[in-house]
Amino acid sequence: MAADKTDLKARAQRLRELHHGEMLILPNVWDAASATVVVEAGFPVVATASAAVSAMLGYPDGEGAPWQEMFAAAGRIARVVPVPVTVDAEAGYGLRPRELVDRLLDIGAVGCNLEDTDHRAGGLVEAGAHAQRLADIRSAADDAGVPIVINARVDTFLPGGGIAEPDRLAEAIRRGRLYREAGADCVYPIGVRRRADIAALVAELPGPVNGNTGDELDLAALRELGVARVSYGPRFYRTAMADLRTAVERLSR
């Protein structure tokens, strides 16, 4: 185990507390170097982005990378930072609940994103089945003695979710409630772009809501609406790669 259980428990508790104070901002990282930049800038938590980590490893997003490589990359991040680390574990890679929890703790992570997309069959996992999986993961974390923070991603607003646009908000609320009842600490309706939608989600869902910035939603707006946590996904990785491409292409002229 990367850290002793007492330290992991303290980090998990700290991560949970940070969802109930000032808005938690997570500029997601992809390796030890980017994680160090985030910590040195003063952020109290490091969060990985699966799309960025898998791209860095040479694989497509959506569980295209072997879970062993994804966890190894996250472990290198957790090893170099003194703050809680939460891992974008995609849909959980088909790992059984206790195995998933053990692998997270082995690398020193105390939180995870778990999404309700079925990357093998396509579309969304049935909501009740996903809620049961979240409940089993919560139970496994309790048995392990570390209260891992579960951020339950709701993918109804994504084009591949198969939900018609008029139904996306209601379905996100339905799923979010089920996931909270199952033991998720935070609900993450990814891809919400309209102010009215995120306002409704914050009002209708019990507990913290994870949002994203966008055209209608800067940090000030999300803070005003009561969003507890803000993720940036692979945005900074893509910016870094675009800057690298520009610099390299200048050399070839």
mmCIF file with all atom_site columns, C-alpha atoms in Angstrom, residues 33-205:
data_model
loop_
_atom_site.group_PDB
_atom_site.id
_atom_site.type_symbol
_atom_site.label_atom_id
_atom_site.label_alt_id
_atom_site.label_comp_id
_atom_site.label_asym_id
_atom_site.label_entity_id
_atom_site.label_seq_id
_atom_site.pdbx_PDB_ins_code
_atom_site.Cartn_x
_atom_site.Cartn_y
_atom_site.Cartn_z
_atom_site.occupancy
_atom_site.B_iso_or_equiv
_atom_site.pdbx_formal_charge
_atom_site.auth_seq_id
_atom_site.auth_comp_id
_atom_site.auth_asym_id
_atom_site.auth_atom_id
_atom_site.pdbx_PDB_model_num
ATOM 1   C CA . ALA A 1 33  ? 4.826   16.591 -13.429 1.00 0.00 ? 33  ALA A CA 1
ATOM 2   C CA . SER A 1 34  ? 1.387   18.105 -14.068 1.00 0.00 ? 34  SER A CA 1
ATOM 3   C CA . ALA A 1 35  ? 0.258   17.022 -10.582 1.00 0.00 ? 35  ALA A CA 1
ATOM 4   C CA . THR A 1 36  ? 3.238   18.800 -9.041  1.00 0.00 ? 36  THR A CA 1
ATOM 5   C CA . VAL A 1 37  ? 2.336   21.992 -10.917 1.00 0.00 ? 37  VAL A CA 1
ATOM 6   C CA . VAL A 1 38  ? -1.216  21.838 -9.531  1.00 0.00 ? 38  VAL A CA 1
ATOM 7   C CA . VAL A 1 39  ? -0.060  21.305 -5.946  1.00 0.00 ? 39  VAL A CA 1
ATOM 8   C CA . GLU A 1 40  ? 2.573   24.029 -6.156  1.00 0.00 ? 40  GLU A CA 1
ATOM 9   C CA . ALA A 1 41  ? -0.171  26.413 -7.353  1.00 0.00 ? 41  ALA A CA 1
ATOM 10  C CA . GLY A 1 42  ? -1.952  25.796 -4.058  1.00 0.00 ? 42  GLY A CA 1
ATOM 11  C CA . PHE A 1 43  ? -4.758  23.404 -4.959  1.00 0.00 ? 43  PHE A CA 1
ATOM 12  C CA . PRO A 1 44  ? -5.695  21.076 -2.066  1.00 0.00 ? 44  PRO A CA 1
ATOM 13  C CA . VAL A 1 45  ? -6.584  18.016 -4.180  1.00 0.00 ? 45  VAL A CA 1
ATOM 14  C CA . VAL A 1 46  ? -5.190  16.325 -7.288  1.00 0.00 ? 46  VAL A CA 1
ATOM 15  C CA . ALA A 1 47  ? -7.630  14.710 -9.720  1.00 0.00 ? 47  ALA A CA 1
ATOM 16  C CA . THR A 1 48  ? -6.722  12.692 -12.787 1.00 0.00 ? 48  THR A CA 1
ATOM 17  C CA . ALA A 1 49  ? -8.519  12.833 -16.147 1.00 0.00 ? 49  ALA A CA 1
ATOM 18  C CA . SER A 1 50  ? -8.909  9.457  -17.853 1.00 0.00 ? 50  SER A CA 1
ATOM 19  C CA . ALA A 1 51  ? -8.887  10.942 -21.358 1.00 0.00 ? 51  ALA A CA 1
ATOM 20  C CA . ALA A 1 52  ? -5.594  12.700 -20.636 1.00 0.00 ? 52  ALA A CA 1
ATOM 21  C CA . VAL A 1 53  ? -3.956  9.746  -18.883 1.00 0.00 ? 53  VAL A CA 1
ATOM 22  C CA . SER A 1 54  ? -4.970  7.269  -21.587 1.00 0.00 ? 54  SER A CA 1
ATOM 23  C CA . ALA A 1 55  ? -3.755  9.633  -24.331 1.00 0.00 ? 55  ALA A CA 1
ATOM 24  C CA . MET A 1 56  ? -0.452  10.076 -22.506 1.00 0.00 ? 56  MET A CA 1
ATOM 25  C CA . LEU A 1 57  ? -0.140  6.279  -22.430 1.00 0.00 ? 57  LEU A CA 1
ATOM 26  C CA . GLY A 1 58  ? -1.025  5.936  -26.122 1.00 0.00 ? 58  GLY A CA 1
ATOM 27  C CA . TYR A 1 59  ? -4.569  4.585  -25.826 1.00 0.00 ? 59  TYR A CA 1
ATOM 28  C CA . PRO A 1 60  ? -8.071  5.918  -26.624 1.00 0.00 ? 60  PRO A CA 1
ATOM 29  C CA . ASP A 1 61  ? -10.374 7.119  -23.872 1.00 0.00 ? 61  ASP A CA 1
ATOM 30  C CA . GLY A 1 62  ? -13.374 5.075  -22.777 1.00 0.00 ? 62  GLY A CA 1
ATOM 31  C CA . GLU A 1 63  ? -11.489 2.212  -21.088 1.00 0.00 ? 63  GLU A CA 1
ATOM 32  C CA . GLY A 1 64  ? -9.273  1.768  -24.113 1.00 0.00 ? 64  GLY A CA 1
ATOM 33  C CA . ALA A 1 65  ? -6.194  1.493  -21.893 1.00 0.00 ? 65  ALA A CA 1
ATOM 34  C CA . PRO A 1 66  ? -5.475  -1.517 -19.670 1.00 0.00 ? 66  PRO A CA 1
ATOM 35  C CA . TRP A 1 67  ? -6.552  -0.712 -16.136 1.00 0.00 ? 67  TRP A CA 1
ATOM 36  C CA . GLN A 1 68  ? -3.151  -1.802 -14.834 1.00 0.00 ? 68  GLN A CA 1
ATOM 37  C CA . GLU A 1 69  ? -1.467  0.967  -16.824 1.00 0.00 ? 69  GLU A CA 1
ATOM 38  C CA . MET A 1 70  ? -4.051  3.558  -15.797 1.00 0.00 ? 70  MET A CA 1
ATOM 39  C CA . PHE A 1 71  ? -3.629  2.699  -12.122 1.00 0.00 ? 71  PHE A CA 1
ATOM 40  C CA . ALA A 1 72  ? 0.150   2.644  -12.405 1.00 0.00 ? 72  ALA A CA 1
ATOM 41  C CA . ALA A 1 73  ? 0.072   6.168  -13.855 1.00 0.00 ? 73  ALA A CA 1
ATOM 42  C CA . ALA A 1 74  ? -2.213  7.350  -11.057 1.00 0.00 ? 74  ALA A CA 1
ATOM 43  C CA . GLY A 1 75  ? 0.067   5.705  -8.514  1.00 0.00 ? 75  GLY A CA 1
ATOM 44  C CA . ARG A 1 76  ? 3.041   7.693  -9.765  1.00 0.00 ? 76  ARG A CA 1
ATOM 45  C CA . ILE A 1 77  ? 0.960   10.832 -9.261  1.00 0.00 ? 77  ILE A CA 1
ATOM 46  C CA . ALA A 1 78  ? -0.101  9.886  -5.726  1.00 0.00 ? 78  ALA A CA 1
ATOM 47  C CA . ARG A 1 79  ? 3.508   9.081  -4.813  1.00 0.00 ? 79  ARG A CA 1
ATOM 48  C CA . VAL A 1 80  ? 4.775   12.619 -5.452  1.00 0.00 ? 80  VAL A CA 1
ATOM 49  C CA . VAL A 1 81  ? 1.998   14.790 -3.985  1.00 0.00 ? 81  VAL A CA 1
ATOM 50  C CA . PRO A 1 82  ? 1.151   15.418 -0.302  1.00 0.00 ? 82  PRO A CA 1
ATOM 51  C CA . VAL A 1 83  ? -2.575  16.011 -0.902  1.00 0.00 ? 83  VAL A CA 1
ATOM 52  C CA . PRO A 1 84  ? -5.579  13.708 -1.480  1.00 0.00 ? 84  PRO A CA 1
ATOM 53  C CA . VAL A 1 85  ? -5.717  12.139 -4.942  1.00 0.00 ? 85  VAL A CA 1
ATOM 54  C CA . THR A 1 86  ? -8.946  11.193 -6.691  1.00 0.00 ? 86  THR A CA 1
ATOM 55  C CA . VAL A 1 87  ? -8.758  8.981  -9.765  1.00 0.00 ? 87  VAL A CA 1
ATOM 56  C CA . ASP A 1 88  ? -10.956 9.032  -12.834 1.00 0.00 ? 88  ASP A CA 1
ATOM 57  C CA . ALA A 1 89  ? -11.651 5.296  -12.847 1.00 0.00 ? 89  ALA A CA 1
ATOM 58  C CA . GLU A 1 90  ? -13.984 5.511  -15.862 1.00 0.00 ? 90  GLU A CA 1
ATOM 59  C CA . ALA A 1 91  ? -16.621 2.774  -15.456 1.00 0.00 ? 91  ALA A CA 1
ATOM 60  C CA . GLY A 1 92  ? -14.462 0.724  -13.106 1.00 0.00 ? 92  GLY A CA 1
ATOM 61  C CA . TYR A 1 93  ? -12.837 -1.498 -15.763 1.00 0.00 ? 93  TYR A CA 1
ATOM 62  C CA . GLY A 1 94  ? -15.052 -4.443 -14.864 1.00 0.00 ? 94  GLY A CA 1
ATOM 63  C CA . LEU A 1 95  ? -13.259 -4.864 -11.538 1.00 0.00 ? 95  LEU A CA 1
ATOM 64  C CA . ARG A 1 96  ? -15.233 -6.322 -8.666  1.00 0.00 ? 96  ARG A CA 1
ATOM 65  C CA . PRO A 1 97  ? -16.063 -3.753 -5.973  1.00 0.00 ? 97  PRO A CA 1
ATOM 66  C CA . ARG A 1 98  ? -13.513 -4.911 -3.393  1.00 0.00 ? 98  ARG A CA 1
ATOM 67  C CA . GLU A 1 99  ? -10.803 -5.304 -6.018  1.00 0.00 ? 99  GLU A CA 1
ATOM 68  C CA . LEU A 1 100 ? -11.449 -1.779 -7.298  1.00 0.00 ? 100 LEU A CA 1
ATOM 69  C CA . VAL A 1 101 ? -11.249 -0.379 -3.772  1.00 0.00 ? 101 VAL A CA 1
ATOM 70  C CA . ASP A 1 102 ? -8.084  -2.338 -3.005  1.00 0.00 ? 102 ASP A CA 1
ATOM 71  C CA . ARG A 1 103 ? -6.388  -1.183 -6.207  1.00 0.00 ? 103 ARG A CA 1
ATOM 72  C CA . LEU A 1 104 ? -7.234  2.451  -5.419  1.00 0.00 ? 104 LEU A CA 1
ATOM 73  C CA . LEU A 1 105 ? -5.846  2.167  -1.915  1.00 0.00 ? 105 LEU A CA 1
ATOM 74  C CA . ASP A 1 106 ? -2.771  0.294  -3.155  1.00 0.00 ? 106 ASP A CA 1
ATOM 75  C CA . ILE A 1 107 ? -1.776  3.298  -5.254  1.00 0.00 ? 107 ILE A CA 1
ATOM 76  C CA . GLY A 1 108 ? -2.611  5.830  -2.539  1.00 0.00 ? 108 GLY A CA 1
ATOM 77  C CA . ALA A 1 109 ? -5.852  7.205  -4.012  1.00 0.00 ? 109 ALA A CA 1
ATOM 78  C CA . VAL A 1 110 ? -8.769  8.122  -1.748  1.00 0.00 ? 110 VAL A CA 1
ATOM 79  C CA . GLY A 1 111 ? -11.415 9.092  -4.291  1.00 0.00 ? 111 GLY A CA 1
ATOM 80  C CA . CYS A 1 112 ? -12.698 8.048  -7.698  1.00 0.00 ? 112 CYS A CA 1
ATOM 81  C CA . ASN A 1 113 ? -15.004 9.014  -10.522 1.00 0.00 ? 113 ASN A CA 1
ATOM 82  C CA . LEU A 1 114 ? -17.306 6.224  -11.670 1.00 0.00 ? 114 LEU A CA 1
ATOM 83  C CA . GLU A 1 115 ? -19.411 6.799  -14.763 1.00 0.00 ? 115 GLU A CA 1
ATOM 84  C CA . ASP A 1 116 ? -22.627 5.106  -15.857 1.00 0.00 ? 116 ASP A CA 1
ATOM 85  C CA . THR A 1 117 ? -21.651 4.528  -19.484 1.00 0.00 ? 117 THR A CA 1
ATOM 86  C CA . ASP A 1 118 ? -21.252 0.943  -20.681 1.00 0.00 ? 118 ASP A CA 1
ATOM 87  C CA . HIS A 1 119 ? -18.132 1.165  -22.853 1.00 0.00 ? 119 HIS A CA 1
ATOM 88  C CA . ARG A 1 120 ? -18.524 -2.354 -24.192 1.00 0.00 ? 120 ARG A CA 1
ATOM 89  C CA . ALA A 1 121 ? -22.211 -2.416 -25.106 1.00 0.00 ? 121 ALA A CA 1
ATOM 90  C CA . GLY A 1 122 ? -22.618 1.323  -25.674 1.00 0.00 ? 122 GLY A CA 1
ATOM 91  C CA . GLY A 1 123 ? -25.201 3.584  -24.073 1.00 0.00 ? 123 GLY A CA 1
ATOM 92  C CA . LEU A 1 124 ? -25.940 3.920  -20.380 1.00 0.00 ? 124 LEU A CA 1
ATOM 93  C CA . VAL A 1 125 ? -25.962 1.203  -17.758 1.00 0.00 ? 125 VAL A CA 1
ATOM 94  C CA . GLU A 1 126 ? -29.416 0.594  -16.296 1.00 0.00 ? 126 GLU A CA 1
ATOM 95  C CA . ALA A 1 127 ? -29.726 3.061  -13.410 1.00 0.00 ? 127 ALA A CA 1
ATOM 96  C CA . GLY A 1 128 ? -30.724 0.552  -10.743 1.00 0.00 ? 128 GLY A CA 1
ATOM 97  C CA . ALA A 1 129 ? -27.883 -1.791 -11.635 1.00 0.00 ? 129 ALA A CA 1
ATOM 98  C CA . HIS A 1 130 ? -25.369 1.048  -11.506 1.00 0.00 ? 130 HIS A CA 1
ATOM 99  C CA . ALA A 1 131 ? -26.734 2.223  -8.161  1.00 0.00 ? 131 ALA A CA 1
ATOM 100 C CA . GLN A 1 132 ? -26.267 -1.284 -6.790  1.00 0.00 ? 132 GLN A CA 1
ATOM 101 C CA . ARG A 1 133 ? -22.673 -1.330 -8.010  1.00 0.00 ? 133 ARG A CA 1
ATOM 102 C CA . LEU A 1 134 ? -22.027 1.996  -6.295  1.00 0.00 ? 134 LEU A CA 1
ATOM 103 C CA . ALA A 1 135 ? -23.563 0.609  -3.091  1.00 0.00 ? 135 ALA A CA 1
ATOM 104 C CA . ASP A 1 136 ? -21.297 -2.433 -3.309  1.00 0.00 ? 136 ASP A CA 1
ATOM 105 C CA . ILE A 1 137 ? -18.247 -0.212 -3.792  1.00 0.00 ? 137 ILE A CA 1
ATOM 106 C CA . ARG A 1 138 ? -19.281 1.912  -0.803  1.00 0.00 ? 138 ARG A CA 1
ATOM 107 C CA . SER A 1 139 ? -19.647 -1.246 1.281   1.00 0.00 ? 139 SER A CA 1
ATOM 108 C CA . ALA A 1 140 ? -16.250 -2.501 0.122   1.00 0.00 ? 140 ALA A CA 1
ATOM 109 C CA . ALA A 1 141 ? -14.629 0.805  1.086   1.00 0.00 ? 141 ALA A CA 1
ATOM 110 C CA . ASP A 1 142 ? -16.260 0.624  4.508   1.00 0.00 ? 142 ASP A CA 1
ATOM 111 C CA . ASP A 1 143 ? -14.928 -2.913 4.938   1.00 0.00 ? 143 ASP A CA 1
ATOM 112 C CA . ALA A 1 144 ? -11.456 -1.713 3.932   1.00 0.00 ? 144 ALA A CA 1
ATOM 113 C CA . GLY A 1 145 ? -11.584 0.985  6.611   1.00 0.00 ? 145 GLY A CA 1
ATOM 114 C CA . VAL A 1 146 ? -11.073 3.964  4.283   1.00 0.00 ? 146 VAL A CA 1
ATOM 115 C CA . PRO A 1 147 ? -14.089 6.126  3.336   1.00 0.00 ? 147 PRO A CA 1
ATOM 116 C CA . ILE A 1 148 ? -13.211 6.539  -0.343  1.00 0.00 ? 148 ILE A CA 1
ATOM 117 C CA . VAL A 1 149 ? -15.005 9.528  -1.885  1.00 0.00 ? 149 VAL A CA 1
ATOM 118 C CA . ILE A 1 150 ? -17.183 8.397  -4.782  1.00 0.00 ? 150 ILE A CA 1
ATOM 119 C CA . ASN A 1 151 ? -18.010 10.946 -7.487  1.00 0.00 ? 151 ASN A CA 1
ATOM 120 C CA . ALA A 1 152 ? -20.848 9.354  -9.462  1.00 0.00 ? 152 ALA A CA 1
ATOM 121 C CA . ARG A 1 153 ? -20.770 10.598 -13.037 1.00 0.00 ? 153 ARG A CA 1
ATOM 122 C CA . VAL A 1 154 ? -24.122 10.811 -14.814 1.00 0.00 ? 154 VAL A CA 1
ATOM 123 C CA . ASP A 1 155 ? -23.718 10.667 -18.589 1.00 0.00 ? 155 ASP A CA 1
ATOM 124 C CA . THR A 1 156 ? -27.231 11.567 -19.748 1.00 0.00 ? 156 THR A CA 1
ATOM 125 C CA . PHE A 1 157 ? -26.073 14.863 -21.269 1.00 0.00 ? 157 PHE A CA 1
ATOM 126 C CA . LEU A 1 158 ? -23.460 13.161 -23.459 1.00 0.00 ? 158 LEU A CA 1
ATOM 127 C CA . PRO A 1 159 ? -24.455 12.409 -27.079 1.00 0.00 ? 159 PRO A CA 1
ATOM 128 C CA . GLY A 1 160 ? -23.597 8.719  -26.707 1.00 0.00 ? 160 GLY A CA 1
ATOM 129 C CA . GLY A 1 161 ? -25.938 8.279  -23.751 1.00 0.00 ? 161 GLY A CA 1
ATOM 130 C CA . GLY A 1 162 ? -28.928 7.639  -25.962 1.00 0.00 ? 162 GLY A CA 1
ATOM 131 C CA . ILE A 1 163 ? -31.200 10.022 -24.020 1.00 0.00 ? 163 ILE A CA 1
ATOM 132 C CA . ALA A 1 164 ? -33.299 12.474 -26.051 1.00 0.00 ? 164 ALA A CA 1
ATOM 133 C CA . GLU A 1 165 ? -32.410 16.087 -25.282 1.00 0.00 ? 165 GLU A CA 1
ATOM 134 C CA . PRO A 1 166 ? -35.782 17.001 -23.678 1.00 0.00 ? 166 PRO A CA 1
ATOM 135 C CA . ASP A 1 167 ? -35.413 14.065 -21.246 1.00 0.00 ? 167 ASP A CA 1
ATOM 136 C CA . ARG A 1 168 ? -31.789 14.537 -20.229 1.00 0.00 ? 168 ARG A CA 1
ATOM 137 C CA . LEU A 1 169 ? -32.356 16.755 -17.204 1.00 0.00 ? 169 LEU A CA 1
ATOM 138 C CA . ALA A 1 170 ? -35.097 14.627 -15.654 1.00 0.00 ? 170 ALA A CA 1
ATOM 139 C CA . GLU A 1 171 ? -33.114 11.442 -16.218 1.00 0.00 ? 171 GLU A CA 1
ATOM 140 C CA . ALA A 1 172 ? -29.992 13.015 -14.699 1.00 0.00 ? 172 ALA A CA 1
ATOM 141 C CA . ILE A 1 173 ? -31.977 13.957 -11.594 1.00 0.00 ? 173 ILE A CA 1
ATOM 142 C CA . ARG A 1 174 ? -33.485 10.470 -11.337 1.00 0.00 ? 174 ARG A CA 1
ATOM 143 C CA . ARG A 1 175 ? -30.125 8.786  -11.673 1.00 0.00 ? 175 ARG A CA 1
ATOM 144 C CA . GLY A 1 176 ? -28.380 11.249 -9.378  1.00 0.00 ? 176 GLY A CA 1
ATOM 145 C CA . ARG A 1 177 ? -30.859 10.596 -6.587  1.00 0.00 ? 177 ARG A CA 1
ATOM 146 C CA . LEU A 1 178 ? -30.434 6.850  -6.939  1.00 0.00 ? 178 LEU A CA 1
ATOM 147 C CA . TYR A 1 179 ? -26.656 7.164  -6.861  1.00 0.00 ? 179 TYR A CA 1
ATOM 148 C CA . ARG A 1 180 ? -26.709 9.361  -3.765  1.00 0.00 ? 180 ARG A CA 1
ATOM 149 C CA . GLU A 1 181 ? -28.995 6.891  -2.005  1.00 0.00 ? 181 GLU A CA 1
ATOM 150 C CA . ALA A 1 182 ? -26.516 4.159  -2.936  1.00 0.00 ? 182 ALA A CA 1
ATOM 151 C CA . GLY A 1 183 ? -23.701 5.968  -1.143  1.00 0.00 ? 183 GLY A CA 1
ATOM 152 C CA . ALA A 1 184 ? -22.113 8.289  -3.706  1.00 0.00 ? 184 ALA A CA 1
ATOM 153 C CA . ASP A 1 185 ? -20.655 11.420 -2.117  1.00 0.00 ? 185 ASP A CA 1
ATOM 154 C CA . CYS A 1 186 ? -21.061 13.697 -5.127  1.00 0.00 ? 186 CYS A CA 1
ATOM 155 C CA . VAL A 1 187 ? -23.015 13.577 -8.398  1.00 0.00 ? 187 VAL A CA 1
ATOM 156 C CA . TYR A 1 188 ? -21.321 14.648 -11.614 1.00 0.00 ? 188 TYR A CA 1
ATOM 157 C CA . PRO A 1 189 ? -23.711 15.368 -14.518 1.00 0.00 ? 189 PRO A CA 1
ATOM 158 C CA . ILE A 1 190 ? -20.970 15.789 -17.091 1.00 0.00 ? 190 ILE A CA 1
ATOM 159 C CA . GLY A 1 191 ? -21.529 17.929 -20.154 1.00 0.00 ? 191 GLY A CA 1
ATOM 160 C CA . VAL A 1 192 ? -24.151 20.312 -18.754 1.00 0.00 ? 192 VAL A CA 1
ATOM 161 C CA . ARG A 1 193 ? -23.825 23.594 -20.620 1.00 0.00 ? 193 ARG A CA 1
ATOM 162 C CA . ARG A 1 194 ? -26.957 25.556 -19.704 1.00 0.00 ? 194 ARG A CA 1
ATOM 163 C CA . ARG A 1 195 ? -27.221 27.606 -16.541 1.00 0.00 ? 195 ARG A CA 1
ATOM 164 C CA . ALA A 1 196 ? -30.849 26.568 -16.022 1.00 0.00 ? 196 ALA A CA 1
ATOM 165 C CA . ASP A 1 197 ? -29.942 22.874 -16.142 1.00 0.00 ? 197 ASP A CA 1
ATOM 166 C CA . ILE A 1 198 ? -27.145 23.041 -13.584 1.00 0.00 ? 198 ILE A CA 1
ATOM 167 C CA . ALA A 1 199 ? -29.325 25.240 -11.337 1.00 0.00 ? 199 ALA A CA 1
ATOM 168 C CA . ALA A 1 200 ? -32.067 22.598 -11.445 1.00 0.00 ? 200 ALA A CA 1
ATOM 169 C CA . LEU A 1 201 ? -29.602 19.814 -10.695 1.00 0.00 ? 201 LEU A CA 1
ATOM 170 C CA . VAL A 1 202 ? -28.195 21.641 -7.661  1.00 0.00 ? 202 VAL A CA 1
ATOM 171 C CA . ALA A 1 203 ? -31.736 22.307 -6.419  1.00 0.00 ? 203 ALA A CA 1
ATOM 172 C CA . GLU A 1 204 ? -33.076 18.790 -7.000  1.00 0.00 ? 204 GLU A CA 1
ATOM 173 C CA . LEU A 1 205 ? -30.140 16.589 -6.029  1.00 0.00 ? 205 LEU A CA 1
#
